[in-house]
PDB file of N, CA and C in Angstrom:
ATOM      1  N   MET A 199      -8.639 -39.805   0.946  1.00 56.00           N
ATOM      2  CA  MET A 199      -7.429 -38.822   0.928  1.00 56.00           C
ATOM      3  C   MET A 199      -7.916 -37.291   1.883  1.00 56.00           C
ATOM      4  N   LYS A 200      -6.917 -36.972   2.414  1.00 65.00           N
ATOM      5  CA  LYS A 200      -7.105 -35.685   3.374  1.00 65.00           C
ATOM      6  C   LYS A 200      -7.016 -34.729   2.337  1.00 65.00           C
ATOM      7  N   LEU A 201      -7.753 -33.550   2.776  1.00 62.00           N
ATOM      8  CA  LEU A 201      -7.652 -32.636   1.929  1.00 62.00           C
ATOM      9  C   LEU A 201      -6.088 -31.926   1.948  1.00 62.00           C
ATOM     10  N   LEU A 202      -5.627 -31.814   3.342  1.00 64.00           N
ATOM     11  CA  LEU A 202      -4.494 -31.187   3.133  1.00 64.00           C
ATOM     12  C   LEU A 202      -3.268 -32.195   2.197  1.00 64.00           C
ATOM     13  N   GLN A 203      -3.579 -33.386   2.183  1.00 77.00           N
ATOM     14  CA  GLN A 203      -2.594 -34.320   1.467  1.00 77.00           C
ATOM     15  C   GLN A 203      -2.912 -33.489   0.155  1.00 77.00           C
ATOM     16  N   PHE A 204      -4.153 -33.574  -0.377  1.00 78.00           N
ATOM     17  CA  PHE A 204      -4.434 -33.423  -1.666  1.00 78.00           C
ATOM     18  C   PHE A 204      -3.662 -31.850  -2.217  1.00 78.00           C
ATOM     19  N   LYS A 205      -3.640 -31.114  -1.262  1.00 83.00           N
ATOM     20  CA  LYS A 205      -3.388 -29.688  -1.780  1.00 83.00           C
ATOM     21  C   LYS A 205      -1.903 -29.810  -1.686  1.00 83.00           C
ATOM     22  N   ASP A 206      -0.957 -30.725  -0.730  1.00 83.00           N
ATOM     23  CA  ASP A 206       0.207 -30.988  -0.767  1.00 83.00           C
ATOM     24  C   ASP A 206       0.685 -31.505  -2.537  1.00 83.00           C
ATOM     25  N   ILE A 207      -0.021 -32.357  -2.752  1.00 80.00           N
ATOM     26  CA  ILE A 207      -0.036 -32.872  -4.038  1.00 80.00           C
ATOM     27  C   ILE A 207      -0.015 -31.810  -4.961  1.00 80.00           C
ATOM     28  N   LEU A 208      -0.902 -31.120  -5.356  1.00 81.00           N
ATOM     29  CA  LEU A 208      -1.235 -30.147  -5.923  1.00 81.00           C
ATOM     30  C   LEU A 208       0.185 -29.019  -5.977  1.00 81.00           C
ATOM     31  N   ILE A 209       0.538 -28.595  -4.920  1.00 85.00           N
ATOM     32  CA  ILE A 209       1.734 -27.632  -4.795  1.00 85.00           C
ATOM     33  C   ILE A 209       2.879 -28.421  -5.542  1.00 85.00           C
ATOM     34  N   TYR A 210       3.004 -29.623  -5.041  1.00 83.00           N
ATOM     35  CA  TYR A 210       4.353 -30.581  -5.618  1.00 83.00           C
ATOM     36  C   TYR A 210       4.307 -30.659  -7.001  1.00 83.00           C
ATOM     37  N   PHE A 211       3.177 -30.702  -7.668  1.00 81.00           N
ATOM     38  CA  PHE A 211       2.654 -30.863  -8.922  1.00 81.00           C
ATOM     39  C   PHE A 211       3.280 -29.453  -9.805  1.00 81.00           C
ATOM     40  N   SER A 212       2.395 -28.454  -9.093  1.00 82.00           N
ATOM     41  CA  SER A 212       2.828 -27.231  -9.663  1.00 82.00           C
ATOM     42  C   SER A 212       3.905 -26.871 -10.026  1.00 82.00           C
ATOM     43  N   LYS A 213       4.875 -27.280  -8.677  1.00 85.00           N
ATOM     44  CA  LYS A 213       6.278 -26.740  -8.819  1.00 85.00           C
ATOM     45  C   LYS A 213       7.292 -27.863  -9.800  1.00 85.00           C
ATOM     46  N   SER A 214       6.893 -28.855 -10.138  1.00 82.00           N
ATOM     47  CA  SER A 214       7.574 -29.864 -10.657  1.00 82.00           C
ATOM     48  C   SER A 214       7.485 -29.575 -12.378  1.00 82.00           C
ATOM     49  N   LEU A 215       6.657 -28.760 -12.518  1.00 81.00           N
ATOM     50  CA  LEU A 215       6.287 -28.156 -14.096  1.00 81.00           C
ATOM     51  C   LEU A 215       7.488 -27.451 -14.340  1.00 81.00           C
ATOM     52  N   MET A 216       8.215 -26.593 -13.607  1.00 83.00           N
ATOM     53  CA  MET A 216       9.028 -25.601 -13.839  1.00 83.00           C
ATOM     54  C   MET A 216      10.133 -26.666 -14.507  1.00 83.00           C
ATOM     55  N   GLY A 217      10.857 -26.318 -15.527  1.00 81.00           N
ATOM     56  CA  GLY A 217      11.882 -27.039 -16.196  1.00 81.00           C
ATOM     57  C   GLY A 217      11.492 -27.711 -16.815  1.00 81.00           C
ATOM     58  N   LYS A 218      10.197 -28.250 -17.187  1.00 84.00           N
ATOM     59  CA  LYS A 218       9.666 -29.380 -18.289  1.00 84.00           C
ATOM     60  C   LYS A 218       9.983 -28.490 -19.269  1.00 84.00           C
ATOM     61  N   GLU A 219      10.325 -29.415 -20.537  1.00 85.00           N
ATOM     62  CA  GLU A 219      10.746 -28.613 -21.945  1.00 85.00           C
ATOM     63  C   GLU A 219       9.212 -28.770 -22.793  1.00 85.00           C
ATOM     64  N   ASN A 220       8.203 -29.844 -22.332  1.00 90.00           N
ATOM     65  CA  ASN A 220       7.157 -30.387 -23.323  1.00 90.00           C
ATOM     66  C   ASN A 220       6.344 -30.687 -22.915  1.00 90.00           C
ATOM     67  N   GLY A 221       5.162 -31.101 -23.434  1.00 88.00           N
ATOM     68  CA  GLY A 221       4.091 -31.551 -22.899  1.00 88.00           C
ATOM     69  C   GLY A 221       4.356 -33.432 -22.375  1.00 88.00           C
ATOM     70  N   GLU A 222       5.133 -33.659 -23.655  1.00 90.00           N
ATOM     71  CA  GLU A 222       5.778 -35.282 -22.998  1.00 90.00           C
ATOM     72  C   GLU A 222       6.391 -35.477 -22.013  1.00 90.00           C
ATOM     73  N   ASP A 223       7.084 -34.622 -21.283  1.00 89.00           N
ATOM     74  CA  ASP A 223       7.935 -34.357 -20.332  1.00 89.00           C
ATOM     75  C   ASP A 223       6.767 -34.405 -19.120  1.00 89.00           C
ATOM     76  N   ILE A 224       6.082 -33.642 -19.013  1.00 88.00           N
ATOM     77  CA  ILE A 224       5.026 -33.220 -18.124  1.00 88.00           C
ATOM     78  C   ILE A 224       3.906 -34.695 -17.689  1.00 88.00           C
ATOM     79  N   LEU A 225       3.831 -35.429 -19.065  1.00 90.00           N
ATOM     80  CA  LEU A 225       3.011 -36.355 -18.793  1.00 90.00           C
ATOM     81  C   LEU A 225       3.708 -37.590 -18.688  1.00 90.00           C
ATOM     82  N   TRP A 226       5.130 -37.789 -18.641  1.00 89.00           N
ATOM     83  CA  TRP A 226       5.732 -39.046 -17.895  1.00 89.00           C
ATOM     84  C   TRP A 226       5.825 -38.805 -16.465  1.00 89.00           C
ATOM     85  N   ASP A 227       6.216 -37.394 -16.226  1.00 86.00           N
ATOM     86  CA  ASP A 227       6.384 -37.119 -14.809  1.00 86.00           C
ATOM     87  C   ASP A 227       4.984 -37.398 -14.041  1.00 86.00           C
ATOM     88  N   LEU A 228       3.718 -36.808 -14.837  1.00 85.00           N
ATOM     89  CA  LEU A 228       2.461 -37.395 -14.132  1.00 85.00           C
ATOM     90  C   LEU A 228       2.156 -38.686 -13.717  1.00 85.00           C
ATOM     91  N   ALA A 229       2.544 -39.665 -14.761  1.00 86.00           N
ATOM     92  CA  ALA A 229       2.547 -40.957 -14.807  1.00 86.00           C
ATOM     93  C   ALA A 229       3.396 -41.707 -13.706  1.00 86.00           C
ATOM     94  N   LYS A 230       4.605 -41.355 -13.646  1.00 84.00           N
ATOM     95  CA  LYS A 230       5.754 -41.673 -12.799  1.00 84.00           C
ATOM     96  C   LYS A 230       5.594 -41.463 -11.280  1.00 84.00           C
ATOM     97  N   ASN A 231       5.546 -40.070 -11.021  1.00 80.00           N
ATOM     98  CA  ASN A 231       5.571 -39.702  -9.889  1.00 80.00           C
ATOM     99  C   ASN A 231       3.981 -39.017  -8.962  1.00 80.00           C
ATOM    100  N   TYR A 232       3.413 -38.639  -9.615  1.00 76.00           N
ATOM    101  CA  TYR A 232       1.735 -38.111  -8.966  1.00 76.00           C
ATOM    102  C   TYR A 232       1.021 -39.239  -8.578  1.00 76.00           C
ATOM    103  N   ILE A 233       1.035 -40.446  -9.431  1.00 79.00           N
ATOM    104  CA  ILE A 233      -0.187 -41.448  -9.326  1.00 79.00           C
ATOM    105  C   ILE A 233       0.142 -42.023  -8.327  1.00 79.00           C
ATOM    106  N   SER A 234       1.553 -42.266  -7.843  1.00 75.00           N
ATOM    107  CA  SER A 234       1.844 -43.126  -6.488  1.00 75.00           C
ATOM    108  C   SER A 234       1.413 -42.364  -5.497  1.00 75.00           C
ATOM    109  N   LYS A 235       1.545 -41.032  -5.373  1.00 76.00           N
ATOM    110  CA  LYS A 235       1.327 -40.006  -4.556  1.00 76.00           C
ATOM    111  C   LYS A 235       0.011 -39.957  -4.005  1.00 76.00           C
ATOM    112  N   LEU A 236      -0.905 -40.447  -5.097  1.00 77.00           N
ATOM    113  CA  LEU A 236      -2.360 -40.290  -5.054  1.00 77.00           C
ATOM    114  C   LEU A 236      -2.577 -41.945  -4.519  1.00 77.00           C
ATOM    115  N   GLY A 237      -1.856 -42.789  -4.412  1.00 79.00           N
ATOM    116  CA  GLY A 237      -2.546 -44.031  -4.050  1.00 79.00           C
ATOM    117  C   GLY A 237      -2.431 -45.089  -4.869  1.00 79.00           C
ATOM    118  N   PHE A 238      -2.301 -44.830  -6.273  1.00 83.00           N
ATOM    119  CA  PHE A 238      -2.805 -45.750  -7.290  1.00 83.00           C
ATOM    120  C   PHE A 238      -1.086 -46.629  -7.573  1.00 83.00           C
ATOM    121  N   VAL A 239      -1.577 -47.543  -8.095  1.00 85.00           N
ATOM    122  CA  VAL A 239      -0.305 -48.445  -8.576  1.00 85.00           C
ATOM    123  C   VAL A 239       0.119 -48.346 -10.417  1.00 85.00           C
ATOM    124  N   ASP A 240      -0.727 -47.781 -10.607  1.00 88.00           N
ATOM    125  CA  ASP A 240      -0.301 -47.755 -12.185  1.00 88.00           C
ATOM    126  C   ASP A 240      -0.835 -46.725 -12.911  1.00 88.00           C
ATOM    127  N   CYS A 241      -0.574 -46.335 -14.108  1.00 89.00           N
ATOM    128  CA  CYS A 241      -1.271 -45.487 -14.701  1.00 89.00           C
ATOM    129  C   CYS A 241      -0.776 -45.264 -16.190  1.00 89.00           C
ATOM    130  N   VAL A 242      -2.093 -45.140 -17.010  1.00 91.00           N
ATOM    131  CA  VAL A 242      -1.806 -45.083 -18.498  1.00 91.00           C
ATOM    132  C   VAL A 242      -2.512 -43.583 -18.858  1.00 91.00           C
ATOM    133  N   ILE A 243      -1.867 -42.587 -19.520  1.00 93.00           N
ATOM    134  CA  ILE A 243      -2.292 -41.501 -20.165  1.00 93.00           C
ATOM    135  C   ILE A 243      -2.223 -41.729 -21.685  1.00 93.00           C
ATOM    136  N   TYR A 244      -3.489 -41.235 -22.073  1.00 96.00           N
ATOM    137  CA  TYR A 244      -3.825 -41.210 -23.783  1.00 96.00           C
ATOM    138  C   TYR A 244      -4.214 -39.783 -23.934  1.00 96.00           C
ATOM    139  N   LEU A 245      -3.788 -39.238 -25.096  1.00 96.00           N
ATOM    140  CA  LEU A 245      -4.170 -38.287 -25.650  1.00 96.00           C
ATOM    141  C   LEU A 245      -5.339 -38.726 -27.008  1.00 96.00           C
ATOM    142  N   VAL A 246      -5.802 -37.315 -27.299  1.00 97.00           N
ATOM    143  CA  VAL A 246      -6.673 -37.824 -28.545  1.00 97.00           C
ATOM    144  C   VAL A 246      -6.081 -37.696 -29.885  1.00 97.00           C
ATOM    145  N   ASP A 247      -5.931 -38.258 -30.667  1.00 96.00           N
ATOM    146  CA  ASP A 247      -5.533 -37.787 -32.130  1.00 96.00           C
ATOM    147  C   ASP A 247      -6.677 -37.524 -32.748  1.00 96.00           C
ATOM    148  N   GLN A 248      -7.198 -36.193 -32.909  1.00 96.00           N
ATOM    149  CA  GLN A 248      -8.428 -35.746 -33.571  1.00 96.00           C
ATOM    150  C   GLN A 248      -8.650 -36.133 -35.003  1.00 96.00           C
ATOM    151  N   PRO A 249      -7.419 -35.747 -35.647  1.00 96.00           N
ATOM    152  CA  PRO A 249      -7.753 -36.265 -37.127  1.00 96.00           C
ATOM    153  C   PRO A 249      -8.197 -37.709 -37.461  1.00 96.00           C
ATOM    154  N   LYS A 250      -7.321 -38.733 -36.719  1.00 97.00           N
ATOM    155  CA  LYS A 250      -7.683 -40.225 -36.743  1.00 97.00           C
ATOM    156  C   LYS A 250      -9.169 -40.708 -35.736  1.00 97.00           C
ATOM    157  N   GLN A 251      -9.396 -39.646 -34.893  1.00 96.00           N
ATOM    158  CA  GLN A 251     -10.407 -40.165 -33.746  1.00 96.00           C
ATOM    159  C   GLN A 251      -9.786 -41.313 -32.912  1.00 96.00           C
ATOM    160  N   VAL A 252      -8.600 -41.374 -32.520  1.00 97.00           N
ATOM    161  CA  VAL A 252      -8.129 -42.532 -31.504  1.00 97.00           C
ATOM    162  C   VAL A 252      -7.622 -42.135 -30.537  1.00 97.00           C
ATOM    163  N   LEU A 253      -7.179 -42.962 -29.249  1.00 97.00           N
ATOM    164  CA  LEU A 253      -6.552 -42.330 -28.322  1.00 97.00           C
ATOM    165  C   LEU A 253      -5.068 -43.059 -28.720  1.00 97.00           C
ATOM    166  N   VAL A 254      -4.189 -42.208 -28.280  1.00 96.00           N
ATOM    167  CA  VAL A 254      -2.761 -42.440 -28.313  1.00 96.00           C
ATOM    168  C   VAL A 254      -1.846 -42.318 -27.030  1.00 96.00           C
ATOM    169  N   GLN A 255      -1.483 -43.531 -26.661  1.00 94.00           N
ATOM    170  CA  GLN A 255      -1.145 -43.813 -25.800  1.00 94.00           C
ATOM    171  C   GLN A 255       0.319 -42.945 -25.339  1.00 94.00           C
ATOM    172  N   LYS A 256       0.349 -41.987 -24.720  1.00 94.00           N
ATOM    173  CA  LYS A 256       1.678 -41.123 -24.458  1.00 94.00           C
ATOM    174  C   LYS A 256       2.460 -41.169 -22.999  1.00 94.00           C
ATOM    175  N   ALA A 257       2.096 -41.885 -22.065  1.00 92.00           N
ATOM    176  CA  ALA A 257       2.806 -42.531 -20.990  1.00 92.00           C
ATOM    177  C   ALA A 257       2.343 -43.563 -20.134  1.00 92.00           C
ATOM    178  N   ALA A 258       3.082 -44.039 -19.682  1.00 90.00           N
ATOM    179  CA  ALA A 258       2.552 -45.405 -18.694  1.00 90.00           C
ATOM    180  C   ALA A 258       3.629 -45.733 -17.726  1.00 90.00           C
ATOM    181  N   TYR A 259       3.012 -46.068 -16.370  1.00 87.00           N
ATOM    182  CA  TYR A 259       3.952 -46.291 -15.272  1.00 87.00           C
ATOM    183  C   TYR A 259       2.976 -47.538 -14.433  1.00 87.00           C
ATOM    184  N   GLY A 260       3.924 -48.123 -13.753  1.00 85.00           N
ATOM    185  CA  GLY A 260       3.290 -49.219 -12.824  1.00 85.00           C
ATOM    186  C   GLY A 260       3.932 -50.638 -13.054  1.00 85.00           C
ATOM    187  N   PRO A 261       3.815 -51.775 -12.374  1.00 82.00           N
ATOM    188  CA  PRO A 261       4.225 -52.747 -12.410  1.00 82.00           C
ATOM    189  C   PRO A 261       4.558 -53.459 -13.585  1.00 82.00           C
ATOM    190  N   LYS A 262       3.780 -53.371 -14.852  1.00 71.00           N
ATOM    191  CA  LYS A 262       4.082 -54.041 -16.158  1.00 71.00           C
ATOM    192  C   LYS A 262       5.181 -53.151 -16.722  1.00 71.00           C
ATOM    193  N   ILE A 263       5.186 -52.124 -16.359  1.00 62.00           N
ATOM    194  CA  ILE A 263       6.415 -51.215 -16.984  1.00 62.00           C
ATOM    195  C   ILE A 263       7.611 -51.461 -16.562  1.00 62.00           C
ATOM    196  N   GLN A 264       7.753 -51.436 -14.889  1.00 54.00           N
ATOM    197  CA  GLN A 264       8.763 -51.683 -14.521  1.00 54.00           C
ATOM    198  C   GLN A 264       9.291 -53.276 -14.839  1.00 54.00           C
ATOM    199  N   GLU A 265       8.532 -54.068 -14.982  1.00 57.00           N
ATOM    200  CA  GLU A 265       8.892 -55.237 -15.244  1.00 57.00           C
ATOM    201  C   GLU A 265       9.503 -55.469 -17.098  1.00 57.00           C
ATOM    202  N   THR A 266       9.273 -54.620 -17.663  1.00 59.00           N
ATOM    203  CA  THR A 266       9.554 -54.279 -19.004  1.00 59.00           C
ATOM    204  C   THR A 266      10.942 -53.863 -19.125  1.00 59.00           C
ATOM    205  N   LEU A 267      11.266 -52.816 -18.080  1.00 56.00           N
ATOM    206  CA  LEU A 267      12.585 -52.191 -17.855  1.00 56.00           C
ATOM    207  C   LEU A 267      13.437 -53.155 -17.479  1.00 56.00           C
ATOM    208  N   SER A 268      13.004 -54.207 -16.820  1.00 54.00           N
ATOM    209  CA  SER A 268      14.124 -54.922 -15.945  1.00 54.00           C
ATOM    210  C   SER A 268      14.838 -55.947 -16.849  1.00 54.00           C
TER     211      SER A 268
END
Protein backbone atom coordinates (compact mmCIF):
# COMPACT_ATOMS: atom_id res chain seq x y z
CA MET A 1 0.00 0.00 0.00
CA LYS A 2 1.31 3.40 -0.90
CA LEU A 3 1.85 6.02 1.79
CA LEU A 4 -0.61 8.39 0.09
CA GLN A 5 -3.34 5.72 0.12
CA PHE A 6 -2.69 5.08 3.81
CA LYS A 7 -2.95 8.80 4.59
CA ASP A 8 -6.23 9.00 2.66
CA ILE A 9 -7.62 6.10 4.70
CA LEU A 10 -6.58 7.76 7.97
CA ILE A 11 -8.23 11.03 6.94
CA TYR A 12 -11.39 9.17 5.89
CA PHE A 13 -11.43 7.33 9.23
CA SER A 14 -10.95 10.47 11.31
CA LYS A 15 -13.75 12.28 9.46
CA SER A 16 -16.12 9.34 9.81
CA LEU A 17 -15.73 9.37 13.61
CA MET A 18 -17.80 12.53 13.72
CA GLY A 19 -21.38 11.70 14.51
CA LYS A 20 -20.65 8.30 16.03
CA GLU A 21 -22.51 8.01 19.32
CA ASN A 22 -20.54 5.29 21.05
CA GLY A 23 -17.59 2.94 20.84
CA GLU A 24 -19.66 0.12 19.41
CA ASP A 25 -20.68 2.29 16.43
CA ILE A 26 -17.01 3.04 15.81
CA LEU A 27 -16.03 -0.64 15.97
CA TRP A 28 -18.76 -1.70 13.51
CA ASP A 29 -17.81 1.15 11.16
CA LEU A 30 -14.17 0.09 11.38
CA ALA A 31 -14.97 -3.56 10.66
CA LYS A 32 -17.37 -2.81 7.82
CA ASN A 33 -15.74 0.09 5.98
CA TYR A 34 -12.03 0.43 6.65
CA ILE A 35 -10.95 -3.16 6.45
CA SER A 36 -11.91 -3.34 2.76
CA LYS A 37 -10.07 -0.08 2.13
CA LEU A 38 -6.94 -1.72 3.56
CA GLY A 39 -7.37 -4.67 1.21
CA PHE A 40 -8.60 -7.26 3.72
CA VAL A 41 -11.64 -9.47 3.07
CA ASP A 42 -12.85 -9.91 6.63
CA CYS A 43 -12.38 -8.58 10.12
CA VAL A 44 -13.28 -9.55 13.67
CA ILE A 45 -12.76 -7.04 16.49
CA TYR A 46 -12.45 -8.17 20.08
CA LEU A 47 -12.20 -6.16 23.28
CA VAL A 48 -10.79 -7.46 26.56
CA ASP A 49 -13.18 -8.04 29.46
CA GLN A 50 -10.65 -7.30 32.21
CA PRO A 51 -12.56 -8.73 35.18
CA LYS A 52 -13.19 -12.05 33.41
CA GLN A 53 -9.85 -12.04 31.52
CA VAL A 54 -11.51 -13.01 28.23
CA LEU A 55 -11.90 -11.55 24.77
CA VAL A 56 -15.40 -10.46 23.76
CA GLN A 57 -16.31 -10.16 20.09
CA LYS A 58 -17.71 -6.70 19.41
CA ALA A 59 -17.83 -6.41 15.62
CA ALA A 60 -17.25 -8.56 12.55
CA TYR A 61 -17.55 -8.23 8.81
CA GLY A 62 -16.74 -10.45 5.86
CA PRO A 63 -18.04 -13.24 3.66
CA LYS A 64 -19.33 -15.40 6.55
CA ILE A 65 -21.20 -12.46 8.10
CA GLN A 66 -22.74 -11.50 4.76
CA GLU A 67 -23.93 -15.12 4.19
CA THR A 68 -25.56 -15.11 7.64
CA LEU A 69 -27.39 -11.86 6.89
CA SER A 70 -28.77 -13.15 3.57
